[in-house]
Amino acid sequence: MLALSLALCAPSKAGPSLALMPLPAQVSIGEGKLIIDDSFSIRISGYSDRHLQDATARLASRIARQTGIPPRRAGKPTLVVECRGAAPEYPALSEDESYRLEISPISARVSAPTVTGALRGMETFSQLIAADADSFFVPTLRIDDRPRFTWRGLMLDAARHWMPVPVIERNLDAMAAVKLNVFHWHLSDDQGFRVESRLFPKLQQLGSDGNFYTQSDVRRVIAYARDRGIRVVPEFDMPGHTTSWLVGYPELASAPGRYEIERKWGIFEPVLDPTREEVYKFLDAFLGEMAGLFPDAYFHLGGDEVLDTQWKQSRTIQAFAAKKGFQTSAELHAYFNRRIQALLAKHGKKMIGWDEVLAPGLAADVLIQSWRGQKSLADAARQGHRGILSYGYYLDHMQPASFHYQIDPVSGETAALSAQETALVLGGEACMWSEYVTEETLPSRIWPRLAAIAERFWSPRETTDIHSMYTRLDAVNRWLQWTGVQNRSGYSLLSERVAPGDRAPALWVLVNAVEALGIDQRQEARHYTSLIPLNRLADAASPESESVRHLEEVVAGLSADPGQRQQRVEELRRAFTEWSRSSEQLRSLLSVRFLLLEASSVSEDLSRIGNIGLRALQYLESGEKISGDWLAQQEHDLDRMAQPRAEVVLAAVRPVHALLDALSRPPSHAEPVGNSPISH
Ligand code: ACM
């Protein structure tokens, strides 16, 4: 075998490229390939149990989907899976997830100390399957792999918009596919209480609009996740974000009810009363019930965004605080957290809280989840707390994958920690808050960006090449569909609603040319509540347009490789022509479909952008002198068109802007584009 360093696995002109995400710790690529044809079969060698058997059966059926070749049960095995022992009955923090994958032209082997490592290795095998002119195959290689961080999670908010069990299961499949190992389930908030409590049934009966997980649903999800080596950490957010609890149990509140399920988005005044023993009695029983339902060692009590309005308005609460000598509401909140931590400890659980819970006197084994920056994670570590980073991994902000990819759990303030303190940083979690996400749009909001974050959590720290990340992300985004996650279905749903039978290919062109805005901008756009449907252009659009990013790369490549210049110009011309024609094709549809009326001006602008691009290509090709006035006018127009409307931004502006920039650069910097100097 030809040993190559990790760096060469990043796609480059000279080196091989593997569409793997996360990139493994060590890869050596060999010569040749292992063919996957109708003789392919998988066999377990050595230790075996139901979990491993189920996992190999799932891999066999995944490979059958990927290739269309039915799985074989007998014959000489092509892939041997060999573990030395079982995984823990329930996934453990810090368990050994390492594996080795060896592929030769005649067979492949995944070997691992435990079943969990074998699961990770089998996902890598599935990702490696490719096709060429002759067959499906996997390249010959050897991979030695293990995670950098032990806590690699996704937090999903199932409270603000309801997320049915099958949606969660498909997402768990995709999480396992990119080697994530924690599913943090945000189960209660002002807008909904989502779990059946048998002790306090009014929680779900009055707090959920009928959308809640039965205890049997919860067990099913935990078993499903467990089979994939994923822990399930429940969150019941308190003492704030609790309006939905108070509909059925107003006596828990800090101010007299009545309470109704909150329909708006935001931070609200209702909070639990931290001063009354009956509240702790209720929570003791409730947490005991939930501690029995969720086997994970950790239990999240939320603790974020606690408004103290009700506390300040209550004479009895103020009297209690004064008696305890509390000077601030933060001290009262800290008192509540200490009480809850003691209850959780009594029920055998370690507490997790959002970083607001970090305060003097907090038990050392409380884990801090930082959403407000690396500083609170560093502060927590200095005080001896374990922690995970979520700041920078908020998927609802609709940032590009590159933004998240560049944030490391050990960077900024955490980079200054001692080795001992750094070891307390266990990893991170991406967060999918669901104000602007439904079960329908969820997959396209999570994927593929979460795969880039998964790489940050799994791969060696030096894995930072953004170009390589995007090349692999595009491939992984297509591959993820084999897991069953519906990450690319948003457009077709919008299209079916507004133009049944898919009579509007130009709608595809428009959707691909725009990007959805994040929570900060959407909340300004209209008076959104949980009752307003999310079925607009913005909901069909991706957070990050793959096709526009590709065009940006084409523009960047114009001056890089003269041999391919003409091909690149033609590719740009095709895209700009499509944009240019799209508004004409869509005009009749946009004016008669209420969901699309707001998109008219976006569509007209897309055609203008296409026209500017086409004119720029003419300049590029003819060597004609560019008028400085023309250039200034186009840039002015593009800046205007880059302003968000209809809750989207026209990403198409970017490659055309880049093209104008290239045209306007002095000739010495713009070869061979620079044969079109500007005249002023
Ligand atoms: C949070 O984003 N309020 C944890």
XYZ file of C-alpha atoms and ligand atoms in Angstrom, residues 304-305 354 371 394 433, ligand 1:
10
model
C -31.642 29.973 29.906
C -33.329 33.353 29.478
C -27.282 26.416 29.550
C -24.635 29.167 23.865
C -26.902 27.582 15.784
C -34.364 25.757 17.364
C -30.790 29.531 24.098
O -30.499 29.733 22.909
N -31.641 30.326 24.717
C -30.202 28.434 24.843
